[in-house]
Structures are given as C-alpha cells and as structure tokens.
Amino acid sequence: MRPAQNDYPAFANDYVSLVKGNTVAEIITIHNDELLHFVESIPDTKANYSYAENKWSVKEVIQHLIDTERIFSYRALALARGEKQSLPGFQQNDYATNSFANMRAFSDLKEEYITLRISSNILFRSFNHAVLKNRGLINSYETTCLGMIYMTFGHALHHKNLLLQKYL
C-alpha cells in the first residue's frame, strides 16, 4: 500500500511522487539497485565539483544523502516501535558544514552510502503491515512509518535527479 496524503508532510509530496511501487518490498526492488549503481557510477573526477558558488560539492551531496537516510531510517524505526515523543528536525546546511565531506575519500563516501542503503532495506523489510501504519510527530508534522520509508527513497531519487541535471 502506498502512503496516504496524511501519512507524510505536504512538503514531501515531490519526494513521494518519485517513488514507484505499492509495497516496501516493491520499492526496494524497483529503486535500490538504481540508487546503488548511480552512486557507484559517479566518476571520481566529479567528486569535488560544485555547479555554482555556495552550492554543495558532489561529495557533500552524497554525505547529505547518508545523513538524511540515517535520520529518516531512525525516524521510521522510532515510529515502528511506537515512539510517543515528538522527534526533532535537523538543519541540513549545518550538517553539511560539520560533515567535512570534502576532506573524505570519495570511495569511502560511496562505500558508506551503499552499506547504509543495504542496512536500511533490511530494517524496512523487518516492519510488519501493522507497524507501517504507526503514526507520530516529527518536527511538528504527523507522519507514519510507511510515509518515512517512502520519503527516504523519494529524497534519494530527488537528489539523484539533481545530480544528473546539475552536476554530471
């Protein structure tokens, strides 16, 4: 089942609309290899490239994908486990600044993303149908576990498209 409009915040509509598939298993099957192959295929010569001044480098975008997937996966886990407290938001630009991604080896960033993506899949597949409906507050927005999973994939697909359009 796809998430309903009220299963994620309205600002995530663009992300969720990019995700194909009607079950967690389907979206993993459809999108996982696409995302992994895409990240693996980015040439090392583009690692430090930024398309404009004050825009993130490719390394920083990959680090942003890693950070966001970790946060979104934790949120999905917290909702699946019935967390009742509101979970905080995060400031992506602060995370980017403090990641020092440009000082890291690009191969390490790629390896970390791939490992994390695989780990997230295992986590997401572990959730049964009932917990996918669990609902909670994240940064003052009501969200379900299923909504977070779709947002995780949609966010990665969004940045894949941006990298293709503006960086590669």
Tab-separated table of C-alpha atoms in Angstrom:
chain	number	residue	atom	x	y	z
A	1	MET	CA	0.000	0.000	0.000
A	2	ARG	CA	1.242	3.471	-0.794
A	3	PRO	CA	1.111	6.058	1.966
A	4	ALA	CA	-1.927	8.328	2.070
A	5	GLN	CA	-1.543	12.120	1.792
A	6	ASN	CA	-1.805	12.434	5.579
A	7	ASP	CA	0.979	9.874	6.163
A	8	TYR	CA	3.720	12.442	5.491
A	9	PRO	CA	4.090	16.238	5.476
A	10	ALA	CA	2.900	18.148	2.407
A	11	PHE	CA	6.446	19.343	1.615
A	12	ALA	CA	7.356	15.700	0.912
A	13	ASN	CA	4.809	15.313	-1.912
A	14	ASP	CA	7.504	15.791	-4.553
A	15	TYR	CA	9.690	13.117	-2.942
A	16	VAL	CA	6.914	10.558	-2.530
A	17	SER	CA	5.673	11.136	-6.079
A	18	LEU	CA	9.053	9.931	-7.405
A	19	VAL	CA	8.710	6.555	-5.716
A	20	LYS	CA	7.287	3.691	-7.785
A	21	GLY	CA	5.762	0.665	-6.140
A	22	ASN	CA	2.949	-0.100	-3.743
A	23	THR	CA	4.761	-2.053	-1.042
A	24	VAL	CA	8.048	-1.735	0.796
A	25	ALA	CA	9.308	-4.847	-0.999
A	26	GLU	CA	8.376	-3.357	-4.381
A	27	ILE	CA	10.072	-0.017	-3.793
A	28	ILE	CA	13.239	-1.758	-2.649
A	29	THR	CA	13.159	-3.996	-5.733
A	30	ILE	CA	12.453	-1.097	-8.077
A	31	HIS	CA	14.767	1.564	-6.663
A	32	ASN	CA	17.581	0.038	-4.618
A	33	ASP	CA	19.835	-1.154	-7.449
A	34	GLU	CA	19.106	2.044	-9.378
A	35	LEU	CA	20.355	4.168	-6.474
A	36	LEU	CA	23.357	1.970	-5.707
A	37	HIS	CA	24.503	1.781	-9.323
A	38	PHE	CA	24.039	5.506	-9.718
A	39	VAL	CA	26.241	6.371	-6.728
A	40	GLU	CA	28.852	3.794	-7.772
A	41	SER	CA	28.924	5.263	-11.293
A	42	ILE	CA	29.753	8.847	-10.287
A	43	PRO	CA	33.279	9.457	-11.564
A	44	ASP	CA	35.946	10.368	-9.035
A	45	THR	CA	36.788	13.356	-11.230
A	46	LYS	CA	33.405	14.878	-10.279
A	47	ALA	CA	33.755	14.335	-6.504
A	48	ASN	CA	34.700	17.926	-5.673
A	49	TYR	CA	32.611	19.542	-8.396
A	50	SER	CA	30.008	22.144	-7.492
A	51	TYR	CA	27.851	23.702	-10.211
A	52	ALA	CA	27.836	27.173	-8.607
A	53	GLU	CA	29.398	29.153	-5.805
A	54	ASN	CA	27.989	28.280	-2.366
A	55	LYS	CA	26.432	25.062	-3.677
A	56	TRP	CA	27.367	21.688	-2.281
A	57	SER	CA	30.009	19.567	-3.976
A	58	VAL	CA	29.157	16.067	-5.172
A	59	LYS	CA	30.854	14.731	-2.033
A	60	GLU	CA	28.656	16.952	0.124
A	61	VAL	CA	25.526	15.790	-1.691
A	62	ILE	CA	26.465	12.152	-1.089
A	63	GLN	CA	27.170	12.947	2.576
A	64	HIS	CA	23.765	14.676	2.745
A	65	LEU	CA	22.153	11.509	1.355
A	66	ILE	CA	23.932	9.459	4.022
A	67	ASP	CA	22.974	11.784	6.868
A	68	THR	CA	19.371	12.098	5.747
A	69	GLU	CA	18.932	8.362	5.198
A	70	ARG	CA	20.260	7.713	8.711
A	71	ILE	CA	17.859	10.260	10.178
A	72	PHE	CA	14.871	9.076	8.151
A	73	SER	CA	15.627	5.421	8.968
A	74	TYR	CA	15.817	6.251	12.662
A	75	ARG	CA	12.508	8.074	12.404
A	76	ALA	CA	10.911	5.069	10.682
A	77	LEU	CA	12.328	2.797	13.412
A	78	ALA	CA	11.076	5.079	16.194
A	79	LEU	CA	7.583	5.161	14.687
A	80	ALA	CA	7.605	1.393	14.128
A	81	ARG	CA	8.461	0.864	17.772
A	82	GLY	CA	5.665	3.144	18.951
A	83	GLU	CA	7.645	6.227	19.984
A	84	LYS	CA	5.271	8.740	21.569
A	85	GLN	CA	7.626	11.717	21.851
A	86	SER	CA	7.931	14.199	19.003
A	87	LEU	CA	11.162	13.705	17.085
A	88	PRO	CA	13.242	16.774	16.206
A	89	GLY	CA	14.003	18.182	12.788
A	90	PHE	CA	17.515	18.890	11.577
A	91	GLN	CA	19.254	21.717	9.747
A	92	GLN	CA	20.720	20.186	6.600
A	93	ASN	CA	23.133	23.060	5.959
A	94	ASP	CA	24.569	22.776	9.469
A	95	TYR	CA	25.014	19.048	8.946
A	96	ALA	CA	26.750	19.678	5.617
A	97	THR	CA	29.090	22.262	7.128
A	98	ASN	CA	30.005	19.973	10.006
A	99	SER	CA	30.405	16.827	7.906
A	100	PHE	CA	33.738	17.850	6.361
A	101	ALA	CA	32.720	15.671	3.415
A	102	ASN	CA	35.189	17.365	1.077
A	103	MET	CA	38.047	16.093	3.251
A	104	ARG	CA	36.906	12.471	2.927
A	105	ALA	CA	37.906	9.976	0.278
A	106	PHE	CA	35.135	9.738	-2.298
A	107	SER	CA	35.455	5.943	-2.255
A	108	ASP	CA	34.682	5.972	1.498
A	109	LEU	CA	31.556	8.080	0.956
A	110	LYS	CA	30.360	5.718	-1.755
A	111	GLU	CA	31.028	2.671	0.407
A	112	GLU	CA	29.218	4.228	3.361
A	113	TYR	CA	26.183	5.103	1.249
A	114	ILE	CA	25.994	1.603	-0.238
A	115	THR	CA	26.337	-0.076	3.161
A	116	LEU	CA	23.740	2.204	4.722
A	117	ARG	CA	21.279	1.693	1.829
A	118	ILE	CA	21.536	-2.091	2.261
A	119	SER	CA	21.125	-1.795	6.034
A	120	SER	CA	18.054	0.425	5.637
A	121	ASN	CA	16.478	-2.157	3.339
A	122	ILE	CA	16.891	-4.870	5.978
A	123	LEU	CA	15.339	-2.591	8.594
A	124	PHE	CA	12.431	-1.585	6.367
A	125	ARG	CA	11.682	-5.198	5.389
A	126	SER	CA	11.524	-6.112	9.085
A	127	PHE	CA	8.469	-3.920	9.680
A	128	ASN	CA	5.156	-5.743	9.517
A	129	HIS	CA	1.999	-4.309	7.982
A	130	ALA	CA	0.647	-3.111	11.330
A	131	VAL	CA	3.682	-1.037	12.338
A	132	LEU	CA	3.865	0.615	8.920
A	133	LYS	CA	0.674	2.418	9.978
A	134	ASN	CA	2.170	3.687	13.250
A	135	ARG	CA	1.876	7.454	13.393
A	136	GLY	CA	3.830	10.073	15.294
A	137	LEU	CA	5.148	13.631	15.272
A	138	ILE	CA	8.357	14.514	13.548
A	139	ASN	CA	9.378	18.156	13.622
A	140	SER	CA	5.709	19.046	14.331
A	141	TYR	CA	4.453	17.065	11.303
A	142	GLU	CA	2.333	13.958	11.676
A	143	THR	CA	3.943	11.094	9.814
A	144	THR	CA	3.660	7.303	9.577
A	145	CYS	CA	6.387	4.717	9.429
A	146	LEU	CA	5.364	3.943	5.836
A	147	GLY	CA	5.472	7.640	4.976
A	148	MET	CA	9.052	7.827	6.281
A	149	ILE	CA	10.112	4.881	4.128
A	150	TYR	CA	8.668	6.485	1.003
A	151	MET	CA	10.290	9.791	1.964
A	152	THR	CA	13.650	8.017	2.344
A	153	PHE	CA	13.548	6.646	-1.178
A	154	GLY	CA	11.980	9.795	-2.626
A	155	HIS	CA	14.643	12.024	-1.094
A	156	ALA	CA	17.404	9.889	-2.616
A	157	LEU	CA	15.682	9.885	-6.015
A	158	HIS	CA	15.246	13.661	-5.836
A	159	HIS	CA	18.974	14.161	-5.282
A	160	LYS	CA	19.847	11.609	-7.954
A	161	ASN	CA	17.853	13.740	-10.402
A	162	LEU	CA	19.565	16.941	-9.214
A	163	LEU	CA	22.998	15.369	-9.563
A	164	LEU	CA	22.166	14.241	-13.103
A	165	GLN	CA	20.775	17.652	-14.062
A	166	LYS	CA	23.310	19.973	-12.460
A	167	TYR	CA	26.471	18.066	-11.630
A	168	LEU	CA	27.115	15.238	-14.085
